PDB file of C-alpha atoms in Angstrom:
ATOM      1  CA  MET Q   1    -114.626  13.351  70.876  1.00  0.00           C
ATOM      2  CA  THR Q   2    -112.414  13.123  67.835  1.00  0.00           C
ATOM      3  CA  ALA Q   3    -108.692  12.343  68.100  1.00  0.00           C
ATOM      4  CA  PRO Q   4    -106.369  14.992  66.671  1.00  0.00           C
ATOM      5  CA  ALA Q   5    -104.736  13.902  63.437  1.00  0.00           C
ATOM      6  CA  GLU Q   6    -101.028  13.251  63.644  1.00  0.00           C
ATOM      7  CA  VAL Q   7     -98.873  16.081  62.435  1.00  0.00           C
ATOM      8  CA  ARG Q   8     -95.426  15.112  60.665  1.00  0.00           C
ATOM      9  CA  PRO Q   9     -92.727  17.690  60.211  1.00  0.00           C
ATOM     10  CA  PRO Q  10     -91.970  18.394  56.811  1.00  0.00           C
ATOM     11  CA  SER Q  11     -89.179  16.412  55.090  1.00  0.00           C
ATOM     12  CA  PRO Q  12     -86.061  18.307  54.382  1.00  0.00           C
ATOM     13  CA  SER Q  13     -85.335  19.221  50.911  1.00  0.00           C
ATOM     14  CA  PRO Q  14     -82.475  17.381  49.087  1.00  0.00           C
ATOM     15  CA  ALA Q  15     -79.004  18.951  49.004  1.00  0.00           C
ATOM     16  CA  PRO Q  16     -78.439  20.243  45.675  1.00  0.00           C
ATOM     17  CA  ALA Q  17     -75.919  18.591  43.577  1.00  0.00           C
ATOM     18  CA  SER Q  18     -72.551  20.087  43.459  1.00  0.00           C
ATOM     19  CA  SER Q  19     -71.747  21.742  40.046  1.00  0.00           C
ATOM     20  CA  ARG Q  20     -67.966  21.333  40.542  1.00  0.00           C
ATOM     21  CA  SER Q  21     -66.000  18.326  40.239  1.00  0.00           C
ATOM     22  CA  SER Q  22     -63.635  17.239  43.077  1.00  0.00           C
ATOM     23  CA  GLY Q  23     -60.946  15.838  40.540  1.00  0.00           C
ATOM     24  CA  TRP Q  24     -60.224  14.205  37.397  1.00  0.00           C
ATOM     25  CA  PRO Q  25     -62.349  11.240  36.606  1.00  0.00           C
ATOM     26  CA  ALA Q  26     -60.334   8.081  37.293  1.00  0.00           C
ATOM     27  CA  PRO Q  27     -60.132   7.060  33.587  1.00  0.00           C
ATOM     28  CA  VAL Q  28     -58.703  10.375  32.543  1.00  0.00           C
ATOM     29  CA  PHE Q  29     -56.215  10.525  35.371  1.00  0.00           C
ATOM     30  CA  GLY Q  30     -55.065   6.948  34.617  1.00  0.00           C
ATOM     31  CA  ALA Q  31     -54.655   7.892  30.935  1.00  0.00           C
ATOM     32  CA  VAL Q  32     -52.408  10.872  31.936  1.00  0.00           C
ATOM     33  CA  ILE Q  33     -50.154   8.943  34.177  1.00  0.00           C
ATOM     34  CA  ALA Q  34     -49.845   6.265  31.417  1.00  0.00           C
ATOM     35  CA  LEU Q  35     -48.843   8.951  28.964  1.00  0.00           C
ATOM     36  CA  VAL Q  36     -46.363  10.508  31.276  1.00  0.00           C
ATOM     37  CA  THR Q  37     -44.785   6.990  31.719  1.00  0.00           C
ATOM     38  CA  ILE Q  38     -44.683   6.198  27.983  1.00  0.00           C
ATOM     39  CA  VAL Q  39     -43.109   9.492  27.196  1.00  0.00           C
ATOM     40  CA  THR Q  40     -40.454   9.176  30.126  1.00  0.00           C
ATOM     41  CA  ILE Q  41     -39.308   5.470  28.828  1.00  0.00           C
ATOM     42  CA  GLY Q  42     -39.234   6.823  25.378  1.00  0.00           C
ATOM     43  CA  LEU Q  43     -36.954   9.532  26.137  1.00  0.00           C
ATOM     44  CA  ALA Q  44     -34.578   7.279  28.223  1.00  0.00           C
ATOM     45  CA  VAL Q  45     -34.504   4.930  25.258  1.00  0.00           C
ATOM     46  CA  ILE Q  46     -33.797   7.499  22.384  1.00  0.00           C
ATOM     47  CA  ALA Q  47     -31.946  10.376  24.498  1.00  0.00           C
ATOM     48  CA  PRO Q  48     -28.690   8.336  24.134  1.00  0.00           C
ATOM     49  CA  GLN Q  49     -28.867   8.278  20.396  1.00  0.00           C
ATOM     50  CA  PHE Q  50     -29.097  11.948  20.227  1.00  0.00           C
ATOM     51  CA  SER Q  51     -25.176  12.400  21.355  1.00  0.00           C
ATOM     52  CA  GLU Q  52     -22.323  10.197  21.952  1.00  0.00           C
ATOM     53  CA  ASN Q  53     -19.928  10.634  24.884  1.00  0.00           C
ATOM     54  CA  ALA Q  54     -16.417  11.150  23.971  1.00  0.00           C
ATOM     55  CA  ALA Q  55     -14.216   8.440  25.049  1.00  0.00           C
ATOM     56  CA  GLY Q  56     -11.786   8.811  28.182  1.00  0.00           C
ATOM     57  CA  ASP Q  57      -9.170   5.982  27.452  1.00  0.00           C
ATOM     58  CA  LEU Q  58      -6.980   5.879  24.469  1.00  0.00           C
ATOM     59  CA  PRO Q  59      -7.165   3.073  22.098  1.00  0.00           C
ATOM     60  CA  SER Q  60      -4.362   0.396  22.572  1.00  0.00           C
ATOM     61  CA  GLY Q  61      -1.205   1.495  21.187  1.00  0.00           C
ATOM     62  CA  TRP Q  62      -1.673   5.097  20.924  1.00  0.00           C
ATOM     63  CA  VAL Q  63       0.563   7.807  22.657  1.00  0.00           C
ATOM     64  CA  VAL Q  64       0.101  11.331  23.982  1.00  0.00           C
ATOM     65  CA  VAL Q  65       2.189  13.632  21.719  1.00  0.00           C
ATOM     66  CA  PHE Q  66       1.528  16.946  23.434  1.00  0.00           C
ATOM     67  CA  ASP Q  67      -0.385  17.667  26.418  1.00  0.00           C
ATOM     68  CA  SER Q  68      -0.016  21.187  27.999  1.00  0.00           C
ATOM     69  CA  ASP Q  69      -1.516  24.329  29.287  1.00  0.00           C
ATOM     70  CA  LEU Q  70      -0.787  27.392  26.834  1.00  0.00           C
ATOM     71  CA  SER Q  71      -0.360  29.781  29.415  1.00  0.00           C
ATOM     72  CA  SER Q  72       3.574  30.216  28.957  1.00  0.00           C
ATOM     73  CA  ALA Q  73       5.353  30.386  25.611  1.00  0.00           C
ATOM     74  CA  SER Q  74       6.670  27.180  23.942  1.00  0.00           C
ATOM     75  CA  SER Q  75       9.205  26.716  21.147  1.00  0.00           C
ATOM     76  CA  ASP Q  76       7.051  23.674  19.966  1.00  0.00           C
ATOM     77  CA  TRP Q  77       4.627  26.510  18.375  1.00  0.00           C
ATOM     78  CA  LYS Q  78       5.353  28.373  15.216  1.00  0.00           C
ATOM     79  CA  VAL Q  79       3.797  31.836  16.138  1.00  0.00           C
ATOM     80  CA  GLY Q  80       3.205  35.021  13.883  1.00  0.00           C
ATOM     81  CA  ALA Q  81       1.442  38.161  13.654  1.00  0.00           C
ATOM     82  CA  ASP Q  82      -1.954  36.768  13.760  1.00  0.00           C
ATOM     83  CA  CYS Q  83      -1.372  33.985  16.431  1.00  0.00           C
ATOM     84  CA  GLY Q  84       0.841  34.192  19.501  1.00  0.00           C
ATOM     85  CA  PHE Q  85       1.087  33.665  23.141  1.00  0.00           C
ATOM     86  CA  ASP Q  86      -0.963  36.257  24.928  1.00  0.00           C
ATOM     87  CA  ARG Q  87      -3.985  36.438  27.540  1.00  0.00           C
ATOM     88  CA  GLY Q  88      -3.127  33.210  29.120  1.00  0.00           C
ATOM     89  CA  GLY Q  89      -3.108  31.091  25.952  1.00  0.00           C
ATOM     90  CA  LEU Q  90      -2.635  31.088  22.302  1.00  0.00           C
ATOM     91  CA  PHE Q  91      -4.292  34.114  21.223  1.00  0.00           C
ATOM     92  CA  ALA Q  92      -5.561  33.796  17.491  1.00  0.00           C
ATOM     93  CA  ASN Q  93      -6.653  37.472  16.318  1.00  0.00           C
ATOM     94  CA  SER Q  94      -8.147  38.117  12.784  1.00  0.00           C
ATOM     95  CA  GLY Q  95      -5.720  35.804  11.054  1.00  0.00           C
ATOM     96  CA  ASP Q  96      -5.158  34.152   7.786  1.00  0.00           C
ATOM     97  CA  SER Q  97      -1.835  32.743   9.383  1.00  0.00           C
ATOM     98  CA  PRO Q  98      -2.629  30.301  12.224  1.00  0.00           C
ATOM     99  CA  CYS Q  99      -0.214  28.862  14.847  1.00  0.00           C
ATOM    100  CA  VAL Q 100       1.540  25.673  13.884  1.00  0.00           C
ATOM    101  CA  TYR Q 101       2.595  22.987  16.194  1.00  0.00           C
ATOM    102  CA  ALA Q 102       6.082  22.811  15.011  1.00  0.00           C
ATOM    103  CA  PRO Q 103       7.067  19.076  15.333  1.00  0.00           C
ATOM    104  CA  SER Q 104       3.895  18.256  13.156  1.00  0.00           C
ATOM    105  CA  SER Q 105       5.833  19.796  10.305  1.00  0.00           C
ATOM    106  CA  GLU Q 106       8.466  16.907  10.490  1.00  0.00           C
ATOM    107  CA  ALA Q 107       6.640  14.025  11.944  1.00  0.00           C
ATOM    108  CA  ASP Q 108       3.612  12.297  10.903  1.00  0.00           C
ATOM    109  CA  TYR Q 109       1.124  11.914  13.862  1.00  0.00           C
ATOM    110  CA  ILE Q 110      -1.915  11.934  11.669  1.00  0.00           C
ATOM    111  CA  SER Q 111      -2.204   9.305   9.058  1.00  0.00           C
ATOM    112  CA  GLN Q 112      -2.705   6.233  11.278  1.00  0.00           C
ATOM    113  CA  GLY Q 113      -5.207   7.994  13.824  1.00  0.00           C
ATOM    114  CA  PHE Q 114      -5.187  10.795  16.145  1.00  0.00           C
ATOM    115  CA  ARG Q 115      -7.115  12.566  18.939  1.00  0.00           C
ATOM    116  CA  LEU Q 116      -6.829  16.501  19.228  1.00  0.00           C
ATOM    117  CA  ASP Q 117      -8.368  18.138  22.292  1.00  0.00           C
ATOM    118  CA  ALA Q 118      -8.538  21.951  22.466  1.00  0.00           C
ATOM    119  CA  THR Q 119     -10.027  24.080  25.503  1.00  0.00           C
ATOM    120  CA  LEU Q 120     -11.223  27.520  24.462  1.00  0.00           C
ATOM    121  CA  ALA Q 121     -11.476  30.560  26.917  1.00  0.00           C
ATOM    122  CA  PRO Q 122     -14.771  31.991  27.527  1.00  0.00           C
ATOM    123  CA  ALA Q 123     -15.847  34.161  24.524  1.00  0.00           C
ATOM    124  CA  ALA Q 124     -15.995  36.926  26.911  1.00  0.00           C
ATOM    125  CA  GLU Q 125     -12.267  37.143  26.971  1.00  0.00           C
ATOM    126  CA  VAL Q 126     -12.096  38.444  23.279  1.00  0.00           C
ATOM    127  CA  GLU Q 127     -13.333  41.633  21.713  1.00  0.00           C
ATOM    128  CA  LYS Q 128     -14.642  40.297  18.470  1.00  0.00           C
ATOM    129  CA  SER Q 129     -16.708  37.271  17.948  1.00  0.00           C
ATOM    130  CA  GLN Q 130     -15.049  33.979  19.196  1.00  0.00           C
ATOM    131  CA  VAL Q 131     -14.461  31.679  16.207  1.00  0.00           C
ATOM    132  CA  ALA Q 132     -12.119  28.558  16.479  1.00  0.00           C
ATOM    133  CA  VAL Q 133     -10.485  26.800  13.698  1.00  0.00           C
ATOM    134  CA  VAL Q 134      -8.591  23.692  13.807  1.00  0.00           C
ATOM    135  CA  LEU Q 135      -6.685  21.784  11.054  1.00  0.00           C
ATOM    136  CA  ALA Q 136      -5.167  18.519  11.713  1.00  0.00           C
ATOM    137  CA  GLY Q 137      -3.733  17.268   8.452  1.00  0.00           C
ATOM    138  CA  THR Q 138      -6.482  17.613   5.845  1.00  0.00           C
ATOM    139  CA  ALA Q 139      -9.218  17.616   8.707  1.00  0.00           C
ATOM    140  CA  ARG Q 140     -10.892  20.756   9.443  1.00  0.00           C
ATOM    141  CA  PHE Q 141     -13.096  21.934  12.044  1.00  0.00           C
ATOM    142  CA  GLY Q 142     -14.523  25.395  12.564  1.00  0.00           C
ATOM    143  CA  ILE Q 143     -17.147  26.551  15.254  1.00  0.00           C
ATOM    144  CA  ALA Q 144     -18.420  30.119  15.998  1.00  0.00           C
ATOM    145  CA  GLN Q 145     -19.385  31.704  19.154  1.00  0.00           C
ATOM    146  CA  ASP Q 146     -23.319  30.693  18.777  1.00  0.00           C
ATOM    147  CA  GLY Q 147     -22.239  27.054  18.370  1.00  0.00           C
ATOM    148  CA  SER Q 148     -22.576  26.711  14.555  1.00  0.00           C
ATOM    149  CA  PHE Q 149     -19.641  24.804  13.035  1.00  0.00           C
ATOM    150  CA  ALA Q 150     -18.292  23.196   9.930  1.00  0.00           C
ATOM    151  CA  LEU Q 151     -16.476  19.669   9.796  1.00  0.00           C
ATOM    152  CA  ALA Q 152     -14.819  18.642   6.368  1.00  0.00           C
ATOM    153  CA  ASP Q 153     -11.915  16.748   5.021  1.00  0.00           C
ATOM    154  CA  ASN Q 154     -10.284  19.530   3.007  1.00  0.00           C
ATOM    155  CA  VAL Q 155      -9.598  17.003   0.071  1.00  0.00           C
ATOM    156  CA  ARG Q 156     -13.156  16.170  -0.505  1.00  0.00           C
ATOM    157  CA  THR Q 157     -15.729  18.339  -2.319  1.00  0.00           C
ATOM    158  CA  SER Q 158     -17.859  20.758  -0.243  1.00  0.00           C
ATOM    159  CA  ASP Q 159     -20.803  18.403  -0.679  1.00  0.00           C
ATOM    160  CA  ASP Q 160     -19.110  16.335   2.115  1.00  0.00           C
ATOM    161  CA  GLU Q 161     -18.908  19.311   4.427  1.00  0.00           C
ATOM    162  CA  VAL Q 162     -21.157  18.883   7.517  1.00  0.00           C
ATOM    163  CA  LEU Q 163     -22.758  22.398   8.641  1.00  0.00           C
ATOM    164  CA  ASP Q 164     -24.871  22.290  11.884  1.00  0.00           C
ATOM    165  CA  THR Q 165     -25.083  23.964  15.346  1.00  0.00           C
ATOM    166  CA  ALA Q 166     -23.639  22.103  18.466  1.00  0.00           C
ATOM    167  CA  PHE Q 167     -26.641  21.649  20.775  1.00  0.00           C
ATOM    168  CA  ASN Q 168     -24.471  22.049  23.931  1.00  0.00           C
ATOM    169  CA  TRP Q 169     -22.157  24.782  23.100  1.00  0.00           C
ATOM    170  CA  HIS Q 170     -21.679  27.382  25.817  1.00  0.00           C
ATOM    171  CA  ALA Q 171     -22.882  30.475  23.899  1.00  0.00           C
ATOM    172  CA  ASN Q 172     -23.088  32.603  26.836  1.00  0.00           C
ATOM    173  CA  GLY Q 173     -19.492  33.897  26.685  1.00  0.00           C
ATOM    174  CA  LEU Q 174     -19.014  33.259  30.428  1.00  0.00           C
ATOM    175  CA  THR Q 175     -18.085  29.548  30.198  1.00  0.00           C
ATOM    176  CA  ALA Q 176     -15.072  27.842  28.546  1.00  0.00           C
ATOM    177  CA  ASN Q 177     -15.677  25.359  25.694  1.00  0.00           C
ATOM    178  CA  THR Q 178     -13.748  22.262  24.570  1.00  0.00           C
ATOM    179  CA  ILE Q 179     -13.592  20.737  21.024  1.00  0.00           C
ATOM    180  CA  ARG Q 180     -12.277  17.172  20.069  1.00  0.00           C
ATOM    181  CA  LEU Q 181     -11.299  15.915  16.619  1.00  0.00           C
ATOM    182  CA  GLU Q 182     -10.829  12.073  16.372  1.00  0.00           C
ATOM    183  CA  TRP Q 183     -10.000   9.755  13.844  1.00  0.00           C
ATOM    184  CA  ASP Q 184      -9.363   6.043  14.592  1.00  0.00           C
ATOM    185  CA  GLY Q 185      -7.538   5.352  11.611  1.00  0.00           C
ATOM    186  CA  PRO Q 186      -8.190   4.060   7.907  1.00  0.00           C
ATOM    187  CA  GLY Q 187     -11.677   2.960   7.348  1.00  0.00           C
ATOM    188  CA  THR Q 188     -13.367   5.138  10.120  1.00  0.00           C
ATOM    189  CA  PRO Q 189     -15.128   8.378  10.018  1.00  0.00           C
ATOM    190  CA  LEU Q 190     -13.558  11.787  11.364  1.00  0.00           C
ATOM    191  CA  VAL Q 191     -15.548  12.686  14.389  1.00  0.00           C
ATOM    192  CA  ALA Q 192     -16.208  15.908  16.115  1.00  0.00           C
ATOM    193  CA  TYR Q 193     -16.960  16.507  19.654  1.00  0.00           C
ATOM    194  CA  THR Q 194     -18.081  19.778  21.455  1.00  0.00           C
ATOM    195  CA  ASN Q 195     -17.901  19.777  25.202  1.00  0.00           C
ATOM    196  CA  GLY Q 196     -17.719  15.997  25.600  1.00  0.00           C
ATOM    197  CA  PHE Q 197     -20.410  14.886  23.063  1.00  0.00           C
ATOM    198  CA  LYS Q 198     -20.358  13.910  19.558  1.00  0.00           C
ATOM    199  CA  VAL Q 199     -22.083  16.497  17.202  1.00  0.00           C
ATOM    200  CA  ALA Q 200     -20.860  15.187  13.787  1.00  0.00           C
ATOM    201  CA  GLN Q 201     -18.802  12.853  11.548  1.00  0.00           C
ATOM    202  CA  VAL Q 202     -17.621  12.725   8.047  1.00  0.00           C
ATOM    203  CA  GLU Q 203     -15.759  10.294   5.804  1.00  0.00           C
ATOM    204  CA  TYR Q 204     -12.096  10.850   6.010  1.00  0.00           C
ATOM    205  CA  SER Q 205      -8.662   9.380   4.737  1.00  0.00           C
ATOM    206  CA  ILE Q 206      -5.314  10.630   4.519  1.00  0.00           C
ATOM    207  CA  SER Q 207      -2.139   9.109   3.141  1.00  0.00           C
ATOM    208  CA  PRO Q 208       1.409   9.354   4.903  1.00  0.00           C
ATOM    209  CA  SER Q 209       2.479  11.447   1.780  1.00  0.00           C
ATOM    210  CA  SER Q 210       0.117  14.354   2.696  1.00  0.00           C
ATOM    211  CA  ASN Q 211       0.381  17.322   4.686  1.00  0.00           C
ATOM    212  CA  HIS Q 212       0.121  16.287   8.414  1.00  0.00           C
ATOM    213  CA  MET Q 213       0.706  19.788  10.227  1.00  0.00           C
ATOM    214  CA  LEU Q 214      -1.416  20.672  13.131  1.00  0.00           C
ATOM    215  CA  GLU Q 215      -2.509  24.242  12.823  1.00  0.00           C
ATOM    216  CA  ILE Q 216      -4.815  26.334  15.214  1.00  0.00           C
ATOM    217  CA  GLY Q 217      -6.613  29.615  14.535  1.00  0.00           C
ATOM    218  CA  THR Q 218      -9.439  31.780  13.692  1.00  0.00           C
ATOM    219  CA  THR Q 219     -11.139  33.576  10.782  1.00  0.00           C
ATOM    220  CA  ARG Q 220     -10.378  36.967   9.576  1.00  0.00           C
ATOM    221  CA  ASP Q 221     -13.165  38.541  11.379  1.00  0.00           C
ATOM    222  CA  GLY Q 222     -12.801  36.537  14.789  1.00  0.00           C
ATOM    223  CA  GLN Q 223     -10.557  35.775  17.562  1.00  0.00           C
ATOM    224  CA  ALA Q 224     -10.251  32.794  19.877  1.00  0.00           C
ATOM    225  CA  ILE Q 225      -7.887  32.076  22.896  1.00  0.00           C
ATOM    226  CA  TYR Q 226      -6.785  28.443  23.250  1.00  0.00           C
ATOM    227  CA  THR Q 227      -5.837  27.515  26.849  1.00  0.00           C
ATOM    228  CA  HIS Q 228      -4.868  23.884  26.595  1.00  0.00           C
ATOM    229  CA  MET Q 229      -4.132  21.404  23.922  1.00  0.00           C
ATOM    230  CA  THR Q 230      -3.771  17.402  23.722  1.00  0.00           C
ATOM    231  CA  LEU Q 231      -2.614  15.411  20.903  1.00  0.00           C
ATOM    232  CA  ALA Q 232      -2.521  11.769  20.733  1.00  0.00           C
ATOM    233  CA  SER Q 233      -1.453   9.746  17.811  1.00  0.00           C
ATOM    234  CA  ALA Q 234      -1.501   6.087  16.526  1.00  0.00           C
ATOM    235  CA  SER Q 235       1.022   6.817  13.869  1.00  0.00           C
ATOM    236  CA  SER Q 236       4.272   4.880  14.245  1.00  0.00           C
ATOM    237  CA  GLN Q 237       6.165   8.147  13.942  1.00  0.00           C
ATOM    238  CA  GLY Q 238       4.179   9.488  16.897  1.00  0.00           C
ATOM    239  CA  SER Q 239       5.277   6.728  19.324  1.00  0.00           C
TER     240      SER Q 239
END
């Protein structure tokens, strides 16, 4: 009698290979992480070069000449039909005649160095486009509601004027904005800041015999409300 042959169960078929990847290959993932790290470090290095913070302390020897809210009338300001105390500040309305800081007509607060800070009410508080124009001696800075600005020394040619747009200007109409014009004295540039950051500079010089008046206003088709002003001076007459 012949012994029965051994019967083996069939071997299971191998599982098909998955057609989907379970994640990025390690080399690709590592490269992405490295790229992100490089970009982050690069931004940390170059970001401070995009802007410069406005200094808080005054240079040694400087004094504050004027520092006040403009919510109530003051005889320190010469007002007129186009600029006067209204709406909680000095309201400039479509004018060719700006408000003048009266003491600056007699005293030289500019020729050895100055710092002028101005706060503007939100643009929504005026009916027309908000445009602020500030003149300190021969220094001129004007900025529109969209942040476009011009910085110049009025005694120089138009080729020296800086035209640009402030990257940090609050153009939504709901937020107040600040302006600073600063000149640290002979041999230094005139610098403009918006909302605490430097946006432009130009060559600047002014003699003691020049016009030293401080004026604020707007353009013929604009409006602006100045709610606070501060003027600091390095000039001997300002101390």
